[in-house]
Short mmCIF file of C-alpha atoms in Angstrom, two decimals:
data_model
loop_
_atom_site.label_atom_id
_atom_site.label_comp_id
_atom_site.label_asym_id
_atom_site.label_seq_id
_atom_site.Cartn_x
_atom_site.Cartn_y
_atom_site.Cartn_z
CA UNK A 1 -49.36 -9.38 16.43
CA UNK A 2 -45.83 -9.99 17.68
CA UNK A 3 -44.56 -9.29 13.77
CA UNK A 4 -46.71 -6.25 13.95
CA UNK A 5 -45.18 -5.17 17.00
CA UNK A 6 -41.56 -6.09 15.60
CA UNK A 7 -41.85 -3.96 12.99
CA UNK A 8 -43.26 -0.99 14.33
CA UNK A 9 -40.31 -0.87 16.37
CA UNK A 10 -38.14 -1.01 13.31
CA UNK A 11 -39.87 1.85 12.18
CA UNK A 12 -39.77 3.98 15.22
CA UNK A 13 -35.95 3.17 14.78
CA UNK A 14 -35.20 3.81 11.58
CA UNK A 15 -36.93 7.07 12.39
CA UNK A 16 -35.30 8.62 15.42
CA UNK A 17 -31.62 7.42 13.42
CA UNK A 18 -33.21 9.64 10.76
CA UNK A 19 -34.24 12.26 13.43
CA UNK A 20 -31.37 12.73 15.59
CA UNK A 21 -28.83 15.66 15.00
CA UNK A 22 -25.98 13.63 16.77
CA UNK A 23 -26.34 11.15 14.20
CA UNK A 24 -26.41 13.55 11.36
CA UNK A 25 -23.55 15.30 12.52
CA UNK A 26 -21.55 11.92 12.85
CA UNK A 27 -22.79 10.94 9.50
CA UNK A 28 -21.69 14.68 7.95
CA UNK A 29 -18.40 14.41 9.45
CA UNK A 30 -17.93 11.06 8.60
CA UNK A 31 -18.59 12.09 4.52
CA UNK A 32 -16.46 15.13 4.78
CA UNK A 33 -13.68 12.49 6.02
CA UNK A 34 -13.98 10.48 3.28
CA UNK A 35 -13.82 13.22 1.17
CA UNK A 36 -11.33 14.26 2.54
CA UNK A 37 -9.29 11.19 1.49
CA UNK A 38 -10.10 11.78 -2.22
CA UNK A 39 -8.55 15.00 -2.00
CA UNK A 40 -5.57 14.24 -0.10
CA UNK A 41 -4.84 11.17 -2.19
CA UNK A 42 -5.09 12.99 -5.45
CA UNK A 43 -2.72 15.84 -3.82
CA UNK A 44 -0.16 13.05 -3.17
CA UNK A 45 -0.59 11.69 -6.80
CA UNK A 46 0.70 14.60 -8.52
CA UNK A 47 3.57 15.67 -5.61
CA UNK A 48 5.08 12.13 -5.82
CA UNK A 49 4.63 12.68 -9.69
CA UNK A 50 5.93 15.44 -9.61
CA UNK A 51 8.90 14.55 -7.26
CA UNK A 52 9.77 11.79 -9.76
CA UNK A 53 9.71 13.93 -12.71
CA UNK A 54 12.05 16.76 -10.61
CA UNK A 55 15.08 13.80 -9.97
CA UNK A 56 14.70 12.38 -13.12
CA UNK A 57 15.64 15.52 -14.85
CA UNK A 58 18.46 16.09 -13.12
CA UNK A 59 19.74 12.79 -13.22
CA UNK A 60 19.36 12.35 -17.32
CA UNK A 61 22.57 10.81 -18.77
CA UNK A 62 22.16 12.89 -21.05
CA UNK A 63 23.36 16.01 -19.12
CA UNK A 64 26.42 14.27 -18.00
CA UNK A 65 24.88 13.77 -14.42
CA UNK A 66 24.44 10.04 -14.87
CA UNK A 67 26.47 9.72 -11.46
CA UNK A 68 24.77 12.03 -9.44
CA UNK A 69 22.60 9.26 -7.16
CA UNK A 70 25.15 7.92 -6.16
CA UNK A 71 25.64 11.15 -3.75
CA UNK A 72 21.73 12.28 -3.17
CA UNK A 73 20.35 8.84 -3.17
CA UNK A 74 22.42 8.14 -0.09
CA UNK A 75 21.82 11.23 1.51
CA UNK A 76 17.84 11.79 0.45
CA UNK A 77 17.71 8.38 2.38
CA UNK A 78 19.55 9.00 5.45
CA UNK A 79 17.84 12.40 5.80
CA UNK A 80 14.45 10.47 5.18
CA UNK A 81 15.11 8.01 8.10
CA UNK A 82 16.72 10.16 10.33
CA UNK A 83 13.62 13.04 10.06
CA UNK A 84 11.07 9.85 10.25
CA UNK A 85 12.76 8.70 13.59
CA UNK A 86 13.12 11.93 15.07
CA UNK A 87 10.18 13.37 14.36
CA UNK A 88 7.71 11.18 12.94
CA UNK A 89 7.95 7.93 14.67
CA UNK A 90 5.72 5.41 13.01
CA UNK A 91 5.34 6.77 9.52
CA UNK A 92 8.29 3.97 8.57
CA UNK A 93 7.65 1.61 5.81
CA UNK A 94 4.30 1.11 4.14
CA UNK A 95 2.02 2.22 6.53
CA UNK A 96 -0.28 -0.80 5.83
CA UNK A 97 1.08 -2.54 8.90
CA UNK A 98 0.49 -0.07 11.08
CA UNK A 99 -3.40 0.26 9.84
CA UNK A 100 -3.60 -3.28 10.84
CA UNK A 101 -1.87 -3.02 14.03
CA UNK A 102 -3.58 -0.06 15.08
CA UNK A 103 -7.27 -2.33 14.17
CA UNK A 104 -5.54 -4.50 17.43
CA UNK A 105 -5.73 -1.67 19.84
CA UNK A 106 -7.70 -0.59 21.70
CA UNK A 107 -9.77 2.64 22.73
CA UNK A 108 -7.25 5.35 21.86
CA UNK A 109 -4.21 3.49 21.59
CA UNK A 110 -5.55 2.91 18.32
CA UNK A 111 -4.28 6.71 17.51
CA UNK A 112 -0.63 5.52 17.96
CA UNK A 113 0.21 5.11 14.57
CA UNK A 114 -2.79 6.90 12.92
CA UNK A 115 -2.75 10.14 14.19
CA UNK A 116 -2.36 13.58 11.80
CA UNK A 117 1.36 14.38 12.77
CA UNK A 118 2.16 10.99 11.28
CA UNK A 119 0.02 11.46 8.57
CA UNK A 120 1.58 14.61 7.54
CA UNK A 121 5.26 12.93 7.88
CA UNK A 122 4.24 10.20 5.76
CA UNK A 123 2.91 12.59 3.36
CA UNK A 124 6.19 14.54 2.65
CA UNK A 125 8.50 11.97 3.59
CA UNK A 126 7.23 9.87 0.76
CA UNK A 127 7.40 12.55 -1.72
CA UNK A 128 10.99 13.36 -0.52
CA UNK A 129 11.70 9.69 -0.73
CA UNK A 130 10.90 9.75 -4.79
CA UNK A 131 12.55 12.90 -5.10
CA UNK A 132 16.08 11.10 -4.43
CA UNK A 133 14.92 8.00 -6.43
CA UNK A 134 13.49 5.45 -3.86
CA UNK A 135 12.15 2.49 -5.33
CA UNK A 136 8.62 3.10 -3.34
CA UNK A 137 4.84 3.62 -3.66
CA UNK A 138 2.36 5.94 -2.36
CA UNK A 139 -0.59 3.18 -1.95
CA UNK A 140 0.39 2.02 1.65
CA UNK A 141 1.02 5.71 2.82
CA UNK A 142 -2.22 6.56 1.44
CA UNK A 143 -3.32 3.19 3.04
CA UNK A 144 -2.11 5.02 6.62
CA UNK A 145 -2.85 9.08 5.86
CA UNK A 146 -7.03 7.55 5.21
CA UNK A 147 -7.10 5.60 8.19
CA UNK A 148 -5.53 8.94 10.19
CA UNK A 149 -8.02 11.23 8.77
CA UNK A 150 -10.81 8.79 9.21
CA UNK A 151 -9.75 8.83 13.10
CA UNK A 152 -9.56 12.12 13.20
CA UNK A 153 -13.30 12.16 11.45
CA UNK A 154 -14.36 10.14 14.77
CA UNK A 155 -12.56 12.19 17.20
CA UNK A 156 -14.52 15.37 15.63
CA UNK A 157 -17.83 13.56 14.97
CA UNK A 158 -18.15 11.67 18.56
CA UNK A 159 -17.71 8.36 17.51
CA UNK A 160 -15.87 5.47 18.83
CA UNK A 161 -12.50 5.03 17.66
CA UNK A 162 -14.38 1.57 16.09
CA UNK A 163 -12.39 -0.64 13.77
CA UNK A 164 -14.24 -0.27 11.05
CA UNK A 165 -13.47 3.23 10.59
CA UNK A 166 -9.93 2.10 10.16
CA UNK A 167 -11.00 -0.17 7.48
CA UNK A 168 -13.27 2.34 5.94
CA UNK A 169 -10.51 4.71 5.51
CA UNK A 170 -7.46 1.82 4.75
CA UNK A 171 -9.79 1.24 2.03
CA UNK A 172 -10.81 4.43 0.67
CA UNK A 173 -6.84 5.31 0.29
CA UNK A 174 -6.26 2.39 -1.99
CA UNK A 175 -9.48 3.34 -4.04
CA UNK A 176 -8.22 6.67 -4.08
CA UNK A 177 -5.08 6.28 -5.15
CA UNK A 178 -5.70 4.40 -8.00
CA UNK A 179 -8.74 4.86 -9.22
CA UNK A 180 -9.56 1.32 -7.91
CA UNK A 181 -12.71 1.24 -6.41
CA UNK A 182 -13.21 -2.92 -6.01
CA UNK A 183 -9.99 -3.23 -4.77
CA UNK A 184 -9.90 -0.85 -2.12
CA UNK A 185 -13.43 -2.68 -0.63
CA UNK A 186 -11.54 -6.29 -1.33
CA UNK A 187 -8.05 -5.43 0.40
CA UNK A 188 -10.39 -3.84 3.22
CA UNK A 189 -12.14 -7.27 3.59
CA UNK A 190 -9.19 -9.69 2.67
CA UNK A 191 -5.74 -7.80 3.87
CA UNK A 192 -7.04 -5.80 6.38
CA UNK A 193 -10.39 -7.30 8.26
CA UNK A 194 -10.02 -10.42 8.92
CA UNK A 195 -12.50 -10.29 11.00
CA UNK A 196 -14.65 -8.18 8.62
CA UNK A 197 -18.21 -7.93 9.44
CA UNK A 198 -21.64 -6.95 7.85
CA UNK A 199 -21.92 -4.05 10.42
CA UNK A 200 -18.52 -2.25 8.40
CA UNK A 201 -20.33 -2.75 4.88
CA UNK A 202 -21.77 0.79 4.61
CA UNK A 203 -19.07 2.64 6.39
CA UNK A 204 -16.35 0.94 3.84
CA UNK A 205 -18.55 1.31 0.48
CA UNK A 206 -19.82 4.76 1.13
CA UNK A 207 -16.16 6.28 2.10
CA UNK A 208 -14.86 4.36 -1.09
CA UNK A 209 -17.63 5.90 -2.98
CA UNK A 210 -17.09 9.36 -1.49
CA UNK A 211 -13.05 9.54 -2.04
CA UNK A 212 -13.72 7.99 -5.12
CA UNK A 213 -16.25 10.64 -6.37
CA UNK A 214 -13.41 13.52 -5.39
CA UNK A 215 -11.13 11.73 -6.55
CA UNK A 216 -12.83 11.37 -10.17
CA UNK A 217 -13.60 15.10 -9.82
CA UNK A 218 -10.18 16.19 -10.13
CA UNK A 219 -8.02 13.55 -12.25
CA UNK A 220 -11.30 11.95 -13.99
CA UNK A 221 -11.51 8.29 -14.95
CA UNK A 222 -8.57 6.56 -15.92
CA UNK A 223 -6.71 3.10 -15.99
CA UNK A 224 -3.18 3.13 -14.07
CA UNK A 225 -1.61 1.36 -16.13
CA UNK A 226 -3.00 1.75 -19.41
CA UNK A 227 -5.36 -0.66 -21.52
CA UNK A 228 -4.16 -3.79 -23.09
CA UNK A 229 -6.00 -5.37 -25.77
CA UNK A 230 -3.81 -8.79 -25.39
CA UNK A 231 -6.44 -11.87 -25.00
CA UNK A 232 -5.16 -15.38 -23.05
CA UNK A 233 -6.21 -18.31 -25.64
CA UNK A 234 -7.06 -21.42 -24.24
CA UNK A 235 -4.77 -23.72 -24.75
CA UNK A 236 -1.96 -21.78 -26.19
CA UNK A 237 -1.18 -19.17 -23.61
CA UNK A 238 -1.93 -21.37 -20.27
CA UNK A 239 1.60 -22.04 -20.37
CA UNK A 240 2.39 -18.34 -19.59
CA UNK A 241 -0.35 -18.33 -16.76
CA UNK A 242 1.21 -21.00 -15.03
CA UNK A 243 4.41 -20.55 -15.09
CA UNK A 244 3.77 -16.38 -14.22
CA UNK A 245 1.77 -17.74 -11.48
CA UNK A 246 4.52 -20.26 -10.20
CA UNK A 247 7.56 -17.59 -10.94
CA UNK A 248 5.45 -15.11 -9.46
CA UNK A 249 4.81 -16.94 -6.35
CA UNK A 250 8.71 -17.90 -5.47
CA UNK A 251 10.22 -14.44 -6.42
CA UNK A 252 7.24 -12.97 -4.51
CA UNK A 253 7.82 -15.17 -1.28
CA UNK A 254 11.28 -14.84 -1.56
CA UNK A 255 10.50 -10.70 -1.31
CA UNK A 256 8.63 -11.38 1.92
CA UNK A 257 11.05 -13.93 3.47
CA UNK A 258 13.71 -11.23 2.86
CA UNK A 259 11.81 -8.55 4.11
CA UNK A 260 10.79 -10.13 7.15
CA UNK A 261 14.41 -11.28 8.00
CA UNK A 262 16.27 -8.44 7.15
CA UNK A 263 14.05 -5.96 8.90
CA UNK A 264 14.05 -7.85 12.04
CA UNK A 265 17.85 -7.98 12.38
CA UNK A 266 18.16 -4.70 11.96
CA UNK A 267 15.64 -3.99 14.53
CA UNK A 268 17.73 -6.25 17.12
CA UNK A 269 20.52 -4.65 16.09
CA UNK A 270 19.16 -1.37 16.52
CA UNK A 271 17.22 -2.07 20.09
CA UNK A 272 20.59 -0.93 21.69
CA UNK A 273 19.70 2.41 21.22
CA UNK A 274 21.38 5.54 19.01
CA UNK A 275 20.21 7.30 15.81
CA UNK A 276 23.47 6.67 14.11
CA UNK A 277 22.45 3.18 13.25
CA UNK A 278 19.29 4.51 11.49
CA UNK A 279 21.37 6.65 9.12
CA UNK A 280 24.11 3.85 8.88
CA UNK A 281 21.06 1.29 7.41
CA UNK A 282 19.31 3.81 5.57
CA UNK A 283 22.65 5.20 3.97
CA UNK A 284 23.74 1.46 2.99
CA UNK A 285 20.33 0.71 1.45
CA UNK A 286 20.24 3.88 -0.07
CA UNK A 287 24.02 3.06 -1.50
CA UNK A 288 22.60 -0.15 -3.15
CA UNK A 289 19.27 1.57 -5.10
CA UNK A 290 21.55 3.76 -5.96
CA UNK A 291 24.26 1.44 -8.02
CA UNK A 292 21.55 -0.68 -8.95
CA UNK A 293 19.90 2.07 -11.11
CA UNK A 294 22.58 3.56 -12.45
CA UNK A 295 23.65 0.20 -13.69
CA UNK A 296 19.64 -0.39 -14.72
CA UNK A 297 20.47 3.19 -16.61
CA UNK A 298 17.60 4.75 -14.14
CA UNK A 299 14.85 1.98 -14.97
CA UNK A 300 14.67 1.04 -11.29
CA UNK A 301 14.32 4.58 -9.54
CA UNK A 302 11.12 5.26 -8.07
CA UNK A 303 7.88 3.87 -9.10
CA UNK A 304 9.22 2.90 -12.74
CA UNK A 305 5.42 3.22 -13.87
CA UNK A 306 6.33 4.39 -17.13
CA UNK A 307 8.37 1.24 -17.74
CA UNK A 308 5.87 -1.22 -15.90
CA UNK A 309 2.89 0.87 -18.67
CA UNK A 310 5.12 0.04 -21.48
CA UNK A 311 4.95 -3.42 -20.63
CA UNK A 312 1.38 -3.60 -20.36
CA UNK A 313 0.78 -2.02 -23.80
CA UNK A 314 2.92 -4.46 -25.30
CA UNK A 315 6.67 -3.29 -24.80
CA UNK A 316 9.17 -6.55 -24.75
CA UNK A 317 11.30 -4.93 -21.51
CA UNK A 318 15.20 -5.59 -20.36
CA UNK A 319 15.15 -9.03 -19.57
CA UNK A 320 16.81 -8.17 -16.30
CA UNK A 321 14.90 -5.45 -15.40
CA UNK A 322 12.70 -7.09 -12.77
CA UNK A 323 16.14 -8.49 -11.18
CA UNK A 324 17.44 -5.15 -10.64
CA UNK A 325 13.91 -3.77 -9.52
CA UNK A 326 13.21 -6.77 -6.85
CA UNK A 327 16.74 -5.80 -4.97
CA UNK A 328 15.99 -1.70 -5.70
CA UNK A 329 12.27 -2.49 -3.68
CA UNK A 330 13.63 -4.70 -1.59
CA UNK A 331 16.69 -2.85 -0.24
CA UNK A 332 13.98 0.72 0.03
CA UNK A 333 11.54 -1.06 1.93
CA UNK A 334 14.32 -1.89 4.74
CA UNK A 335 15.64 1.10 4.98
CA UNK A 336 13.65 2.52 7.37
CA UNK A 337 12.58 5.45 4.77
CA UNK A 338 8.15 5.51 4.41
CA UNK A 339 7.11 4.96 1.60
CA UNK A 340 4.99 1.81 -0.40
CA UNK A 341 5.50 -1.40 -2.32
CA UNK A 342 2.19 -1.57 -4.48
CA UNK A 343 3.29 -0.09 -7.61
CA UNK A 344 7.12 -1.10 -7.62
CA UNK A 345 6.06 -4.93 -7.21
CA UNK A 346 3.46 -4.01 -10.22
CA UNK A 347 6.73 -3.04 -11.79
CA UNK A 348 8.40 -6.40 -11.09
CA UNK A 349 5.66 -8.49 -12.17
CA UNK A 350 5.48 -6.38 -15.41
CA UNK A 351 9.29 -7.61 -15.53
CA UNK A 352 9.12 -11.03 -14.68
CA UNK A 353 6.20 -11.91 -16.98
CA UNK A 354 8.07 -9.86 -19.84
CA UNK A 355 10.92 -11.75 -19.32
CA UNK A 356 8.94 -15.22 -19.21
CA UNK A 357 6.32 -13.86 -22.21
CA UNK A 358 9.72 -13.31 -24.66
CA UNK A 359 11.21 -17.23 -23.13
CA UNK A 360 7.65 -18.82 -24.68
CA UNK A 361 7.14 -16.20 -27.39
CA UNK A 362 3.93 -15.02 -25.99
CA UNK A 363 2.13 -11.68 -26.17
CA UNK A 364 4.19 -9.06 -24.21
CA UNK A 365 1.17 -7.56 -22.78
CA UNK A 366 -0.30 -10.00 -22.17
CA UNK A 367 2.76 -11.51 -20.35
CA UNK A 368 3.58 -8.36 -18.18
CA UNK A 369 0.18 -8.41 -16.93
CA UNK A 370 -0.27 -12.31 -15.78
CA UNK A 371 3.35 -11.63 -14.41
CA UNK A 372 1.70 -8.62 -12.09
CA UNK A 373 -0.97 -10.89 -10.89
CA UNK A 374 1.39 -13.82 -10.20
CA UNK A 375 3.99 -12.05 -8.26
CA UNK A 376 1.86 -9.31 -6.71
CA UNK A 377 0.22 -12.05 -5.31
CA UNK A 378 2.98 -13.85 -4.04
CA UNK A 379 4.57 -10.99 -2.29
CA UNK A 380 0.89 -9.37 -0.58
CA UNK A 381 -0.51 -13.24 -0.25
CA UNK A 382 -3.91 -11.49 -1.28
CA UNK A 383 -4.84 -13.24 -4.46
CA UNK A 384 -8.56 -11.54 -4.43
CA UNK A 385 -6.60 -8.22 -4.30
CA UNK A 386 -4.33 -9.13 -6.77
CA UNK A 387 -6.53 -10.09 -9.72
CA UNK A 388 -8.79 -7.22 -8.92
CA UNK A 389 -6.50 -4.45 -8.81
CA UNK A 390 -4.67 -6.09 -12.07
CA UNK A 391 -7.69 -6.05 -13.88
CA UNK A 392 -8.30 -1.91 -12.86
CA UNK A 393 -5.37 -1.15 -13.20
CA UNK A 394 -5.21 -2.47 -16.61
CA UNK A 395 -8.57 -2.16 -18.06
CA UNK A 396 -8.50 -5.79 -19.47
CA UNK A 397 -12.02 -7.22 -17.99
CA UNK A 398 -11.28 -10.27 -20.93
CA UNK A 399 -8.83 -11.65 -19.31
CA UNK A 400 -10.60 -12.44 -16.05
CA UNK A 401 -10.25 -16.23 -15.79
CA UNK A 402 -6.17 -16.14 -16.88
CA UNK A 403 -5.28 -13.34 -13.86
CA UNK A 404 -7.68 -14.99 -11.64
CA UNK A 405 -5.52 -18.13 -12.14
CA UNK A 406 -2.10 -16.76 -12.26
CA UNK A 407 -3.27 -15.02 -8.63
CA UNK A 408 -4.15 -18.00 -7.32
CA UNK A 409 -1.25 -19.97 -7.98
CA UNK A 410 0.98 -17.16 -7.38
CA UNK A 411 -0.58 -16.86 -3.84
CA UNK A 412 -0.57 -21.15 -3.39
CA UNK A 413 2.92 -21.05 -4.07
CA UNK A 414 3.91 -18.19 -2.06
CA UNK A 415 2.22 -19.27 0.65
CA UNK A 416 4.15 -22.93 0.65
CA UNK A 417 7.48 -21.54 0.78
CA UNK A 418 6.75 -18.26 3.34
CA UNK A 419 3.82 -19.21 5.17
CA UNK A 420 3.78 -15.81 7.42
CA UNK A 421 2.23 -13.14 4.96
CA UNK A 422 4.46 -10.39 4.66
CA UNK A 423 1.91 -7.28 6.04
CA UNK A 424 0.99 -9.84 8.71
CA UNK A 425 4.60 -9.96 9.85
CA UNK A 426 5.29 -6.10 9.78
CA UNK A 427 2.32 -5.30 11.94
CA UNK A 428 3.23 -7.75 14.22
CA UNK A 429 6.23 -5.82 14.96
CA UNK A 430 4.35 -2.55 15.07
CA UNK A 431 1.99 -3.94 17.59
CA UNK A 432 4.81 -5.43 19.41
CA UNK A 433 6.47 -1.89 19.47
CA UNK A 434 2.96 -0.41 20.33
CA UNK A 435 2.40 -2.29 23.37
CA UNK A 436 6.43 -2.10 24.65
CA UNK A 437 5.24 1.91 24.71
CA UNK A 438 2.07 1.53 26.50
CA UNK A 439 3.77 -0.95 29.48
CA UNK A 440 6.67 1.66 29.68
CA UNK A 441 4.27 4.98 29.87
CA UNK A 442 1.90 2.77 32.78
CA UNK A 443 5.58 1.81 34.65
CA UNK A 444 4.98 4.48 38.13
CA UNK A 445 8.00 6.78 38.05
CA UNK A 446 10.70 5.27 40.66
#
């Protein structure tokens, strides 16, 4: 009787959630946010394309105009950092970070970094950035822009600024973007939710699903970085898979312990306060992307996706190239400019293993994609992310067991040398900065 009883309840439930009109309308508004994040993401696809495609033109050696970044690399950065500060405060940097710092607030503090004017900034800023040859990524503004439209989905809808909206939309940018369904819903559970629960399970998969869906309406289905048909042999090629895994790891750790240092001395440096020092660092880093791809003869401005492709389907690439691309990333992701690293460390790792593939006389593909696992995972410290968004991104479902392995060893050794993950870090300082608002705005006026 009292299982009888139990489960009428359940369905007198399950029927008034099916009956109510405040729960349809969440749920409507909700899908329309979601879908909402397909579109957007697909928009910012083809503008940071297209931005790319606009500065390489008119930087072509071949028109004589090989020196030209070294004047509107500078500037395009300073005018980046300066409009960011001014009027976008918050869309800095990847964005991730502030998606998990904002999961850390509470009630509508959580709209501090996620709110549409941000979003918006991000948006352009990031295509701007690419236009003057930033070595940056759209997947972490995406990351930010789904996570502001999914709060603005609650705000509409009635819901509670919850948590797992945040993750929900974090993760329906990365599937978005990409055309990565798996590891949008992984990052969302390892990167960003820590503390991920069952209760988030349909609001994550069904906004992944939904900006997926528009997504595939308007691009169709596709592999980022092209399909490799390289295959790891056992024995033979676990020589490569180690060693991408263990290079991988220490140039990836060495990213994030850089990172991490260099962006909080310039923030004490900068707590005195005046806007000057945001164009001084974001001229200087500017200064060094652009020497270091003129030198690279352009290789290392913006995503360098066509470069990172090449190596998947088998190109043997500069063995220098992912030298000149760690400092490009690493000097635009200080800066103080938005914009992402996803696809420029893809580009590294592409590098590195091409470099280590041509030192053991292994597969080229096969070598730039191992290297992408190894190092992607030593700079994010996400090995589950890693492998899975190698193996989308790549289309090469036989080589499961090698980039699981170069992942994990990548992430082991990553994690020996810089034991604070580098997201983990950055968000720390956004919260910190987050909370330093909210004590001054509750300070009574003296």
């Amino acid at each position: 009787m009292f299982w009888l009883g139990g489960r009428k309840g359940m369905v007198r439930r399950s029927r008034a959630l099916l009956a109510s009109r405040r729960m349809w309308r969440m749920r409507l508004v909700f899908w329309c946010g979601a879908l909402a994040i397909g579109l957007v993401a697909t928009v910012f696809a083809y503008a940071s394309d297209a931005a790319q495609h606009i500065f390489f033109r008119l930087t072509d050696p071949r028109t004589g105009l090989w020196w030209l970044p070294l004047l509107i690399t500078p500037a395009g950065f300073v005018a980046c950092a300066v409009i960011a500060e001014r009027f976008f405060p918050g869309s800095q940097g990847s964005g991730i970070p502030q998606a998990m710092a904002a999961r850390r607030l509470e009630g509508r503090a959580r709209f501090t970094y996620l709110t549409m004017r941000i979003a918006v900034g991000k948006f352009f800023l990031t295509v701007m950035g690419l236009l003057c040859g930033a070595s940056i990524g759209r997947e972490g503004p995406t990351v930010q822009i789904g996570a502001a439209l999914m709060m603005l989905s609650a705000r509409l809808g009635g819901m509670s600024y919850a948590r797992g909206l945040i993750l929900a939309g974090s993760a329906a940018g990365i599937a978005a973007a990409f055309n990565t369904p798996l590891a949008g819903i992984v990052f969302a559970i390892e990167e960003l939710g820590r503390a991920y629960s069952a209760r988030t399970n349909g609001l994550v998969l069904s906004a992944v699903i939904i900006a997926g869906i528009a997504s595939l309406a308007l691009v169709g289905n596709y592999t980022y970085f092209g399909v490799s048909d390289a295959v790891a042999m056992f024995p033979s090629d676990w020589p490569l898979v180690i060693l991408s895994g263990v290079c991988g790891g220490i140039l990836g750790a060495a990213f994030s312990i850089a990172t991490l240092s260099l962006t909080r001395s310039i923030r004490r440096w900068r707590s005195v306060p005046g806007r000057w020092k945001a164009a001084i660092v974001a001229g200087a880093a500017g200064l060094v992307v652009a020497i270091v791809g003129v030198a690279a003869g352009g290789a290392t401005f913006g995503t360098s996706y066509d470069i990172a492709r090449g190596g998947v389907e088998g190109e043997t690439l500069p063995a220098l190239f992912f030298a000149a691309k760690f400092v490009a990333t690493l000097a635009s992701t200080v800066s103080g400019i938005p914009g992402g690293l996803f696809a420029p460390s893809l580009a590294v790792g592409s590098g590195l293993g091409s470099t280590i593939g041509a030192f053991l006389g292994s597969p080229p593909g096969l070598a730039a994609i191992l290297g992408m696992a190894g190092y992607f995972a030593g700079v994010v410290q996400a090995p589950m992310t890693a492998f899975i968004i190698v193996l989308e991104m790549t289309g090469t479902q036989t080589n499961v067991i090698a980039i699981m392995t170069a992942s994990m060893i990548g992430y082991g050794v990553s994690r020996l040398i810089a034991p604070e993950p580098l997201y983990h870090g950055l968000a720390r300082l956004w919260l910190a900065d987050a909370l330093r608002g909210q004590r001054n705005q509750d300070k009574p006026d003296t």
